[in-house]
C-alpha positions in Angstrom: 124.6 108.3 374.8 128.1 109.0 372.8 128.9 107.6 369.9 131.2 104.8 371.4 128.2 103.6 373.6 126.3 103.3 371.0 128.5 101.3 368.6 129.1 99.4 371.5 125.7 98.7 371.7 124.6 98.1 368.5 127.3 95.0 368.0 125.8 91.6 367.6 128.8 89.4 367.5 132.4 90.4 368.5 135.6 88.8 365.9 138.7 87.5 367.8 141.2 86.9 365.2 144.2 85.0 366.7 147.7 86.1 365.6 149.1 82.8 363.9 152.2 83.1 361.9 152.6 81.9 358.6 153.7 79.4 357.3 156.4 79.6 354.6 156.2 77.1 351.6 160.1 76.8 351.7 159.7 75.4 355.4 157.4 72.8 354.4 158.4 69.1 354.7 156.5 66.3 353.4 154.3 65.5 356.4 152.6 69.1 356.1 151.4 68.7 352.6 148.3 67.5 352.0 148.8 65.5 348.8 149.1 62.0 349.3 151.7 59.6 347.3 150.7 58.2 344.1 151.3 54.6 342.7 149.8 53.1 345.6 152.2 54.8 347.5 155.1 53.9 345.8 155.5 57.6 344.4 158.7 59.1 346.5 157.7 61.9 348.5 160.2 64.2 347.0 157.8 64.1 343.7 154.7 64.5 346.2 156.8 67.7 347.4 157.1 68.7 343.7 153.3 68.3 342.7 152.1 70.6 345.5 154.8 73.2 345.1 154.4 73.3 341.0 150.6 73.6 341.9 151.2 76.6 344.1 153.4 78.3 341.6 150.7 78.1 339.2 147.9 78.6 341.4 149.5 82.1 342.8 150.1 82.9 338.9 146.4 82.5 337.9 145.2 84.4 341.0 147.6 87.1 340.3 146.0 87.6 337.0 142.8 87.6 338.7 143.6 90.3 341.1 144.6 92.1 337.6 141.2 91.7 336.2 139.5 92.4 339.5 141.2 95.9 339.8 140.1 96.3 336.0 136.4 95.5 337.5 137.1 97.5 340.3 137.8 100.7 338.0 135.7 100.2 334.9 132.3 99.2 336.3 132.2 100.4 340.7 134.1 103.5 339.1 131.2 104.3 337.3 128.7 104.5 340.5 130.3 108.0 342.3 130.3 109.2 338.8 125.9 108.4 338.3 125.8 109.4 341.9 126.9 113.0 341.7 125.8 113.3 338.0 122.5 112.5 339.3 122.1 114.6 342.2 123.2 117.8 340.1 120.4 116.8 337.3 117.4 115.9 339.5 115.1 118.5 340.2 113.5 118.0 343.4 115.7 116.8 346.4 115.7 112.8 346.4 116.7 110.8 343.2 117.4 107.3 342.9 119.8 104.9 341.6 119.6 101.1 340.6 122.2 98.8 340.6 121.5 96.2 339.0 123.4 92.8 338.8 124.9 94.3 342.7 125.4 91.7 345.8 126.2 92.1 349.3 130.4 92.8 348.4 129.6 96.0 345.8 131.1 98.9 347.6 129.7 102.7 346.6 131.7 105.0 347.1 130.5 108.8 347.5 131.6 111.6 345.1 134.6 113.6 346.0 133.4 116.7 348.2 133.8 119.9 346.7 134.1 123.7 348.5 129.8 123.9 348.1 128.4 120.5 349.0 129.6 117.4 351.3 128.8 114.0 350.5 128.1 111.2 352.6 127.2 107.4 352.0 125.0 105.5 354.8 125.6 101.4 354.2 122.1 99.4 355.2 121.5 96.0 355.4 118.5 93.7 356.4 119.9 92.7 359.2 120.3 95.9 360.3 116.5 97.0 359.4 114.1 94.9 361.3 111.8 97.9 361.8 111.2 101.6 360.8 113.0 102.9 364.4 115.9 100.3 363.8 116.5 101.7 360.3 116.2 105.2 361.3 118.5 105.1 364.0 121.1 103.0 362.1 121.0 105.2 359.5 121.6 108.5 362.0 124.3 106.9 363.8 126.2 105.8 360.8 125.5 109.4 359.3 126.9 110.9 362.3 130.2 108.6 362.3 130.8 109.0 358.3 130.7 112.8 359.4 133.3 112.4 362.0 135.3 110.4 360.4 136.0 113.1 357.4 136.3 115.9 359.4 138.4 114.6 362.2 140.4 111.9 360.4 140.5 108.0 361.0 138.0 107.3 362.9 139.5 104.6 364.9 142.7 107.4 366.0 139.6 109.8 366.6 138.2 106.8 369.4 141.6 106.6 370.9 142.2 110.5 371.8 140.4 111.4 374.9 137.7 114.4 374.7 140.0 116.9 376.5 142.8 115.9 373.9 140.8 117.1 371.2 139.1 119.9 372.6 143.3 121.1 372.9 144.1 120.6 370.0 141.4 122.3 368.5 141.3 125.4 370.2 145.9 125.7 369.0 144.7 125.1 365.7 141.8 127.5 364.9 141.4 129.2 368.4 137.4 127.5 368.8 135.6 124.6 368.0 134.8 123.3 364.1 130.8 123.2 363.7 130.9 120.1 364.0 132.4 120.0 367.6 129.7 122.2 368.7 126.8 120.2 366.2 128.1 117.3 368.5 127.6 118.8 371.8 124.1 119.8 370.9 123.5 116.6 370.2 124.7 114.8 373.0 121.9 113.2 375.2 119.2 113.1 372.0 117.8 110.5 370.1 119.1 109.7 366.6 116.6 111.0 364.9 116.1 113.1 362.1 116.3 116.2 363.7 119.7 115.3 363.5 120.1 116.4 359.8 118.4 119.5 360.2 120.9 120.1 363.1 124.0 119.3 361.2 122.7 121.3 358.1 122.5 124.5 360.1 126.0 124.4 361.3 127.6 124.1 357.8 127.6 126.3 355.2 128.1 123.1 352.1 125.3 121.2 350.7 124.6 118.0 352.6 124.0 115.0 349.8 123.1 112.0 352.4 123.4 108.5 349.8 121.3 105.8 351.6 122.8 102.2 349.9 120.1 99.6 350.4 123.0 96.7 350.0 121.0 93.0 348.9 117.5 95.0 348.8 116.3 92.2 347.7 116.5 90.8 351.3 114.8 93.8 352.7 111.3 94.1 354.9 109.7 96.0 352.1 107.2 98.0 354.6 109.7 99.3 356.3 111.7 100.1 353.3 108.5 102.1 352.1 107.6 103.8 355.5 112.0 104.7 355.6 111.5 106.4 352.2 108.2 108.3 353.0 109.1 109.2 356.1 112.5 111.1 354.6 110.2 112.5 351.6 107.6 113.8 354.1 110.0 115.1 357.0 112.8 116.9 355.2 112.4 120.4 354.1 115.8 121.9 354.4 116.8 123.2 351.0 120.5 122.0 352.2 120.1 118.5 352.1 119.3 116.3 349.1 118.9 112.4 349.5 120.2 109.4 346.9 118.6 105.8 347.0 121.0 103.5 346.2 119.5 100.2 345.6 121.7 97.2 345.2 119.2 94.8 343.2 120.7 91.5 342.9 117.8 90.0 340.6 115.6 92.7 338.3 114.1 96.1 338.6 110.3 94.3 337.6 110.7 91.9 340.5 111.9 94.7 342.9 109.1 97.0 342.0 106.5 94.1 342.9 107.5 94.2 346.0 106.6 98.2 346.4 103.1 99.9 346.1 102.3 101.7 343.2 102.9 105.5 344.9 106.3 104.6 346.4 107.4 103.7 343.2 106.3 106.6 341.5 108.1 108.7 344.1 111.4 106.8 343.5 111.6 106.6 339.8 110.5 110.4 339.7 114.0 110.9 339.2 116.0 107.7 338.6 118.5 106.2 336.9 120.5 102.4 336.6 123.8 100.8 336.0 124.6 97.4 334.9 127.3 96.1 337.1 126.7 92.4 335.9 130.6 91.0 335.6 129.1 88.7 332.6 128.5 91.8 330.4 129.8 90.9 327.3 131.5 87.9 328.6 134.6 90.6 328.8 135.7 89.5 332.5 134.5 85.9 332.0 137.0 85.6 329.0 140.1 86.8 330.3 139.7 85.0 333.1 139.1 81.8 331.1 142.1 82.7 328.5 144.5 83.6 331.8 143.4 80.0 332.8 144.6 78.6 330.0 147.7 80.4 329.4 148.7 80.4 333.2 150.5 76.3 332.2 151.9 77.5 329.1 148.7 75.5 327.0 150.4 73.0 328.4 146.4 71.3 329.9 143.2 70.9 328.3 139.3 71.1 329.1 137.5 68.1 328.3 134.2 68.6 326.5 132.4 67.3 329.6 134.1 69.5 331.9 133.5 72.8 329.5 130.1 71.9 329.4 129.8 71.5 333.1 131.0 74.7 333.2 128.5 76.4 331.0 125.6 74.7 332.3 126.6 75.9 336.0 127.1 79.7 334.8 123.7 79.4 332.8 122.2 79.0 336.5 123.9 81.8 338.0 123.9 84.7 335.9 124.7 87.2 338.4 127.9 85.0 339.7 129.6 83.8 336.9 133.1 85.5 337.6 133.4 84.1 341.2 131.5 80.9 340.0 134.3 80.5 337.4 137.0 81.1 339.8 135.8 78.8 341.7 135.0 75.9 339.4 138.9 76.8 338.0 140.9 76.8 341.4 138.8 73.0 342.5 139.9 71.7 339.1 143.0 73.1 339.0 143.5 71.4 343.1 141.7 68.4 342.0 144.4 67.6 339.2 147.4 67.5 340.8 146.2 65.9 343.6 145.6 62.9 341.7 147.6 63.1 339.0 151.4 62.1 339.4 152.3 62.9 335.9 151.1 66.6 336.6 154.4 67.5 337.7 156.0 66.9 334.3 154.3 70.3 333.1 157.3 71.8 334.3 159.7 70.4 331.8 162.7 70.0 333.8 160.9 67.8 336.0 161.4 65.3 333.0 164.7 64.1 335.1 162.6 62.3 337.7 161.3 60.1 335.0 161.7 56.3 335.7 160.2 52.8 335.2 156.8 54.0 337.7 155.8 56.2 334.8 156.4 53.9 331.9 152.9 51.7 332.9 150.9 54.6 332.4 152.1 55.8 329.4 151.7 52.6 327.7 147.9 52.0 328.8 147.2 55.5 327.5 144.3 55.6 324.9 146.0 57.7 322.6 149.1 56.0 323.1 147.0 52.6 321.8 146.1 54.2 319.0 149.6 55.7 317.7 150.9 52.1 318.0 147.9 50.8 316.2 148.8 53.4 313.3 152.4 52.4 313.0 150.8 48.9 313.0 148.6 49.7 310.1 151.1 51.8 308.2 153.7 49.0 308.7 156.0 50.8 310.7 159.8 48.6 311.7 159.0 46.3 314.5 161.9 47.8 316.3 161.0 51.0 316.1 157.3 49.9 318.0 159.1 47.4 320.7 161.5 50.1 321.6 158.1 52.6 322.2 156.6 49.7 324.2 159.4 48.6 326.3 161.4 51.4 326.5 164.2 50.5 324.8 167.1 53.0 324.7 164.6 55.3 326.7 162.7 55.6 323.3 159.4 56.3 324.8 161.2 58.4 327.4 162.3 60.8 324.7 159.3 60.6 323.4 157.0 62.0 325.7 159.5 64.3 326.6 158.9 65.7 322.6 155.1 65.8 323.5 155.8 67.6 326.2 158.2 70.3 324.1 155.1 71.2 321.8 152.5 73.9 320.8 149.5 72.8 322.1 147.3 73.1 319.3 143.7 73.4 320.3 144.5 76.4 322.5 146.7 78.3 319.7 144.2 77.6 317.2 141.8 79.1 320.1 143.7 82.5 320.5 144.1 82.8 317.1 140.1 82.4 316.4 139.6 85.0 318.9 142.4 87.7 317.9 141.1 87.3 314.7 137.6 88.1 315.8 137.9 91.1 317.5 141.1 92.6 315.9 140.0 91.8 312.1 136.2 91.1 312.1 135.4 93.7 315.0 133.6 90.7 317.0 133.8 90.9 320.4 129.9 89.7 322.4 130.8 86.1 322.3 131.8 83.7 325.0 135.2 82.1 325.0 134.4 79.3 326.7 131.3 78.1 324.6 133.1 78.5 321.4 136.2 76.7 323.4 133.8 74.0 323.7 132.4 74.0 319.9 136.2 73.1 319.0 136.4 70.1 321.0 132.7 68.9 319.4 134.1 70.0 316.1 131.2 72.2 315.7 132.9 75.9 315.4 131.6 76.5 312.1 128.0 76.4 313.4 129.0 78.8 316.1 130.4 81.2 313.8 127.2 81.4 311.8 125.9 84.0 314.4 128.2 86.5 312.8 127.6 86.8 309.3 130.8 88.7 308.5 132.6 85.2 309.6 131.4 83.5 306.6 133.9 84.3 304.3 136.7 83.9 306.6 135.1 80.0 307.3 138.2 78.1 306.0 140.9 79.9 308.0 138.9 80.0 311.2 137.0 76.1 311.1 139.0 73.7 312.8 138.7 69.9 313.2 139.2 68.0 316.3 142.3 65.9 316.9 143.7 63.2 319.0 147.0 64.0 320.4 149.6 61.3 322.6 148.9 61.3 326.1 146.8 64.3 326.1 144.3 62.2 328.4 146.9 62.7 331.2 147.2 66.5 330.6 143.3 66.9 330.9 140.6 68.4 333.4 137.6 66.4 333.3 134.8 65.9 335.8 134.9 62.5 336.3 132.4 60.5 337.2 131.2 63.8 338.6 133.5 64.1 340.8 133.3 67.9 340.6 130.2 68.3 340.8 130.3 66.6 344.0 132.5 68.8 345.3 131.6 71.7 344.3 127.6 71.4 344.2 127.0 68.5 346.7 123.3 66.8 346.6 122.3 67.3 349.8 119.6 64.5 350.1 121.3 61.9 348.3 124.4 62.3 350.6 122.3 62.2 353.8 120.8 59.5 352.6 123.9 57.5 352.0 124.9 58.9 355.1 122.0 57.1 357.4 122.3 54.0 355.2 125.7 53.9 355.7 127.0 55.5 359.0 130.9 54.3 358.2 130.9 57.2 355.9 131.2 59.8 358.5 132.1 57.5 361.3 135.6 56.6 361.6 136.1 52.5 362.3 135.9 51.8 366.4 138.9 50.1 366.2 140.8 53.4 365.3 139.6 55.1 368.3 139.9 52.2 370.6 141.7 53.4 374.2 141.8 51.8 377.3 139.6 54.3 378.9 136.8 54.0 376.6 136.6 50.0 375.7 133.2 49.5 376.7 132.3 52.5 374.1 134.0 51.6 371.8 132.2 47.9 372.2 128.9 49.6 372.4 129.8 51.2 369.1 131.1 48.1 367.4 127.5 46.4 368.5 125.2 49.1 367.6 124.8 51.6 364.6 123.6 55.3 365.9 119.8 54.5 366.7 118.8 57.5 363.8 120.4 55.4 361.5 118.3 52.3 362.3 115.1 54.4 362.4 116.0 55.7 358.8 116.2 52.1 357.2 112.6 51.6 359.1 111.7 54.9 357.6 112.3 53.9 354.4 109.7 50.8 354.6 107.0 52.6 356.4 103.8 54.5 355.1 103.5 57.9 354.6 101.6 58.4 358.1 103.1 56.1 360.9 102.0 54.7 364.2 104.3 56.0 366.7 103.2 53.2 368.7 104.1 50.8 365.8 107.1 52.3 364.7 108.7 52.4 368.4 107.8 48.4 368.7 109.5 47.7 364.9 112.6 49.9 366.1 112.9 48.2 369.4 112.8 44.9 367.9 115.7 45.3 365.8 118.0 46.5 368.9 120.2 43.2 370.2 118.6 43.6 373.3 120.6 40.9 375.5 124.2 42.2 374.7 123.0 46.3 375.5 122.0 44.8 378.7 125.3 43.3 379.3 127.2 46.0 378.4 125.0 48.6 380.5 125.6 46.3 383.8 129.0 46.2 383.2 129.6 50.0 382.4 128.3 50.4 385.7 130.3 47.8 387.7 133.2 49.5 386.1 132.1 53.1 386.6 132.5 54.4 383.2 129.1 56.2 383.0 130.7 59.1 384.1 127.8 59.9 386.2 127.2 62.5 388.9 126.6 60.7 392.5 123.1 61.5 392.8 122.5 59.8 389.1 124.3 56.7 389.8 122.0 56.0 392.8 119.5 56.7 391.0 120.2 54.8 387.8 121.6 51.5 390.6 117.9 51.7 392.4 116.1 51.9 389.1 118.1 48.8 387.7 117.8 47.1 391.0 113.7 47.2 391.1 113.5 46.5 387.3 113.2 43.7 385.5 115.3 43.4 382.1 112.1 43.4 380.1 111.5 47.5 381.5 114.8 48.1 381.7 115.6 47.5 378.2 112.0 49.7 377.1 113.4 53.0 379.3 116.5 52.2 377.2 115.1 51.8 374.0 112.0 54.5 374.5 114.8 57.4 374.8 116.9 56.5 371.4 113.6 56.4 369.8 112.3 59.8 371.0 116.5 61.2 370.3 115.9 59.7 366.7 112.6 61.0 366.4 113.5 64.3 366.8 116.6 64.6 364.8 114.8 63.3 362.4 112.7 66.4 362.4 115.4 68.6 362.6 116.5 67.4 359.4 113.4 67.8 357.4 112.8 64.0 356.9 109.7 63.8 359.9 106.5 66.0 360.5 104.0 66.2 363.5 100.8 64.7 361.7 98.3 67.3 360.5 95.8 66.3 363.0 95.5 67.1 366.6 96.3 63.2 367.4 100.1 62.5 368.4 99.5 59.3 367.3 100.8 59.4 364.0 103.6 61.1 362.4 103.7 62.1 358.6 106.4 61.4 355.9 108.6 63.7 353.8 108.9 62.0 351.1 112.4 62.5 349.1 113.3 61.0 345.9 114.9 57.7 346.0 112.8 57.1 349.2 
């Protein structure tokens, strides 16, 4: 078998990715965009236009100081990995040595040394999937060795698929008058297994060092007794002085929990010669501040976090550690979305968007919170009556002007907030804090308590404290998780929606009336009658034991069906011949209703929704068989709320 047949035969899936072609944001008119107009629908869809293009334009800004800080990422920390790699192999002392990553997922790439005049390098990729058993691993690994192989010494690999055999074998023979080693390494091969014989073959026809790097990606995943029997089988097998071996180990939770899962000896073996990198993104909350700061400087300061909002944010990185830069990202972009989707007065963060202001905006303003309370100070501080009515009522387009000087200014919290942090690590020399919790201690008013964790910050208290303040209309330049609306979104409770869901089946069911045709009014009837039978047998659920009769539970459902009007409907879906039946069926189904009464008729009926809802209800994780032998009964999950 060649190398094409067995790629071929090794796929699992096949990807098909259609050509479509892109969509310009220029080209866009106001029935492609997803935002919806405001002020019950009063808002004029030029300003819907404006929303979703201002939030692109600042959405592509943010990201494009992401990819900045990913490529930083990319360099600083996956740079480091060739660099333990070939420092490693050159130290160890024996032929295998090992590396942990720790803090790794599935999307860390490893990249092999650069290959020198003495030694070649070559990485091998694994995965779980790909390792169900000690020959599955072993011939992976082979085959991929042999491709990585290929691919350096005869170029792309996909231009190397394309040539024919004889093509190559000509142009070989013009350049160097016979074959490389590795043409002729190939032909010995062809027709054997991918075994290891295979690296003792290749090692003979070079005259370089062969360093085979084995990465284990998510080893966490992995069938740890075949990982084991992989590793001894290399240590026990391989005696050419030519070829040294690297474990690569991407450990997505800790090295303890990882050697658990090993005996004793094998981990002896591997930590013989070891070493480990910390690729965690979090380390020293480096990445996860810039990101944060890029946020917050990517509007001009011109939004704010809510307290409630920052905190939802720390809570959720707390609980994944080993995400927190895509986890960010992702919590950022929703938010971001989320705002000026329902937000018309987003669109006056761009400041020359302040010509579109008219009388639509002027409610809003004046039921601001913040806006209350300004007018309550002028009250208190006896301000000219005039002066308040014009602000009310817009007099002269007084309040006009004046949001449009709220909009002109420094935002305060976030300059006091970069000037906090250049002032930690440029003067104090403090740099392992998180931006975003001591973001969050200004809004509480607690950032001298933070501070205390750095006792070189005490004498600089009274230029670095800061005291929370209420500024006009900020409420309407804020990202909060309201309602928890975000979380939601983002983190959806599973349960509790599937819950709702069977309580409620309108929630995912459009209205029949919306789908109501000509061709399907009995349907639609049927629909408008009945609720899907699994949502009937969940509001039984929810009243029954924890073991249940099936015999019981069948007679409760079938008594809450409207028996009479089914019947109707079922004889005059089939007067009408919209069953949609095959020939043979409808005889059938006409002699069965024929030499029935309604009584069995209506049981048949009602007997297959129950065993259909039964067994959904399985499939969800809500119903189990019964412990006992007896099919009699069947046994409750109970959920919370239930």
């Amino acid at each position: 078998m060649d190398v094409r047949d067995f790629a071929d035969s090794q796929k699992t899936h096949y990807t098909v990715v259609p050509s479509v072609k892109r969509r310009k944001l220029d080209s866009y008119d106001t029935n492609n965009v997803p935002f919806v107009r405001l002020f019950d629908g009063e808002e004029p869809e030029s300003m819907v236009l404006q929303r979703w293009e201002l939030y692109h334009q600042l959405y592509y800004e943010f990201h494009s100081q992401v990819d900045d800080i990913l490529h930083e990422i990319q360099r600083d920390v996956y740079g480091s990995i060739p660099r333990a790699i070939a420092k490693g192999l050159s130290q160890c002392d024996g032929k295998y040595f090992s590396l942990f990553l720790l803090g790794a997922d599935g999307s860390t790439q490893v990249e092999a040394p650069e290959d020198d005049n003495k030694q070649l390098n070559v990485v091998v990729d694994l995965t779980p999937k790909e390792s169900p058993n000690l020959r599955m691993i072993l011939r992976r690994s082979m085959f991929k060795l042999h491709s990585t192989l290929d691919t350096k010494l005869h170029g792309n690999q996909d231009e190397a698929d394309d040539e024919e055999p004889s093509d190559v074998e000509e142009s070989d023979q013009l350049q160097g008058g016979s074959t490389t080693p590795f043409i002729e390494a190939e032909e010995e091969l062809d027709g054997v297994l991918y075994d290891l014989s295979m690296i003792e073959r290749l090692s003979k026809k070079f005259q370089k060092r062969l360093n085979i790097i084995f990465n284990f990606k998510d080893v966490d995943s992995f069938y740890f007794q075949v990982l084991e029997d992989f590793v001894w089988l290399l240590q026990s097998t391989l005696e050419n002085e030519q070829v040294k071996i690297c474990f690569v180990f991407n450990i997505n939770t800790n090295i303890s929990n990882f050697e658990k899962n090993l005996k004793q000896n094998c981990v002896r073996l591997l930590k013989k010669n070891f070493t480990k990198l910390d690729l965690s993104h979090n380390k020293g909350h480096k990445y996860v501040n810039s990101v944060f700061r890029s946020f917050l400087n990517t509007v001009d300061g011109k939004l704010n976090l809510s307290p409630r909002f920052v905190k939802f944010i720390l809570d959720k990185m707390n609980n994944k550690s080993n995400q927190n830069l895509p986890l960010l990202i992702k919590i950022l972009d929703y938010s971001l979305m989320a705002y000026f989707f329902q937000n018309p007065y987003s669109m006056f963060i761009d400041l020359t968007n302040i010509n579109h202001f008219d009388e639509k905006y002027i409610q809003g303003l004046v039921k601001c919170n913040t806006f209350m309370s300004f007018i309550e100070i002028m009250i208190n501080e006896q301000a000219p009556s005039d002066d308040i009515l014009s602000l009310l009522e817009n007099r002269g387009k007084a309040l006009e002007e004046f949001f449009a000087e709220f909009l002109v200014r420094e935002n305060p919290i976030n300059g006091h907030l970069n000037y906090v942090v250049d002032f930690l690590e440029q003067n104090l020399g403090v740099t392992d804090f998180n931006v975003i919790e001591l973001y969050h201690h200004m809004l509480l008013g607690t950032l001298d308590e933070f501070l205390k964790a750095w006792p070189e910050c005490n004498e600089h208290m009274a230029q670095l404290s800061f005291e929370p303040m209420e500024i006009v209309f900020q409420e309407l330049f804020t990202l909060d998780n309201n309602n928890g609306l975000l979380t939601q979104a983002l983190f959806p409770f599973l349960r509790s929606n599937m819950e709702d869901n069977l309580l409620n089946c309108e929630r995912i069911f459009p209205a029949p009336t919306r789908l109501h045709t000509e061709e399907n009014t009995l349907e639609m009837e049927l629909n408008t009658l009945l609720d899907p039978p699994i949502c009937r047998l969940f509001k039984l659920y929810r009243e029954a034991n924890a073991v249940i009769n099936v015999y019981d539970f069948f007679t409760a459902f079938k008594e809450t069906l409207p028996s009479k009007e089914i019947l109707e409907l079922l004889r005059k879906a089939i007067e009408q011949d919209q069953l949609r039946l095959q020939p043979g069926q409808r005889d059938t189904l006409l002699q069965f209703i024929s030499g029935s009464n309604d009584s069995e008729i209506f049981d048949k009926l009602a007997l297959v929704w129950f065993v259909q809802s039964v067994s959904e209800c399985q499939y969800i994780g809500i119903f189990r068989t019964h412990q006992y032998k007896s099919y009699e009964a069947i046994e409750k999950i109970i959920w919370r709320g239930i």
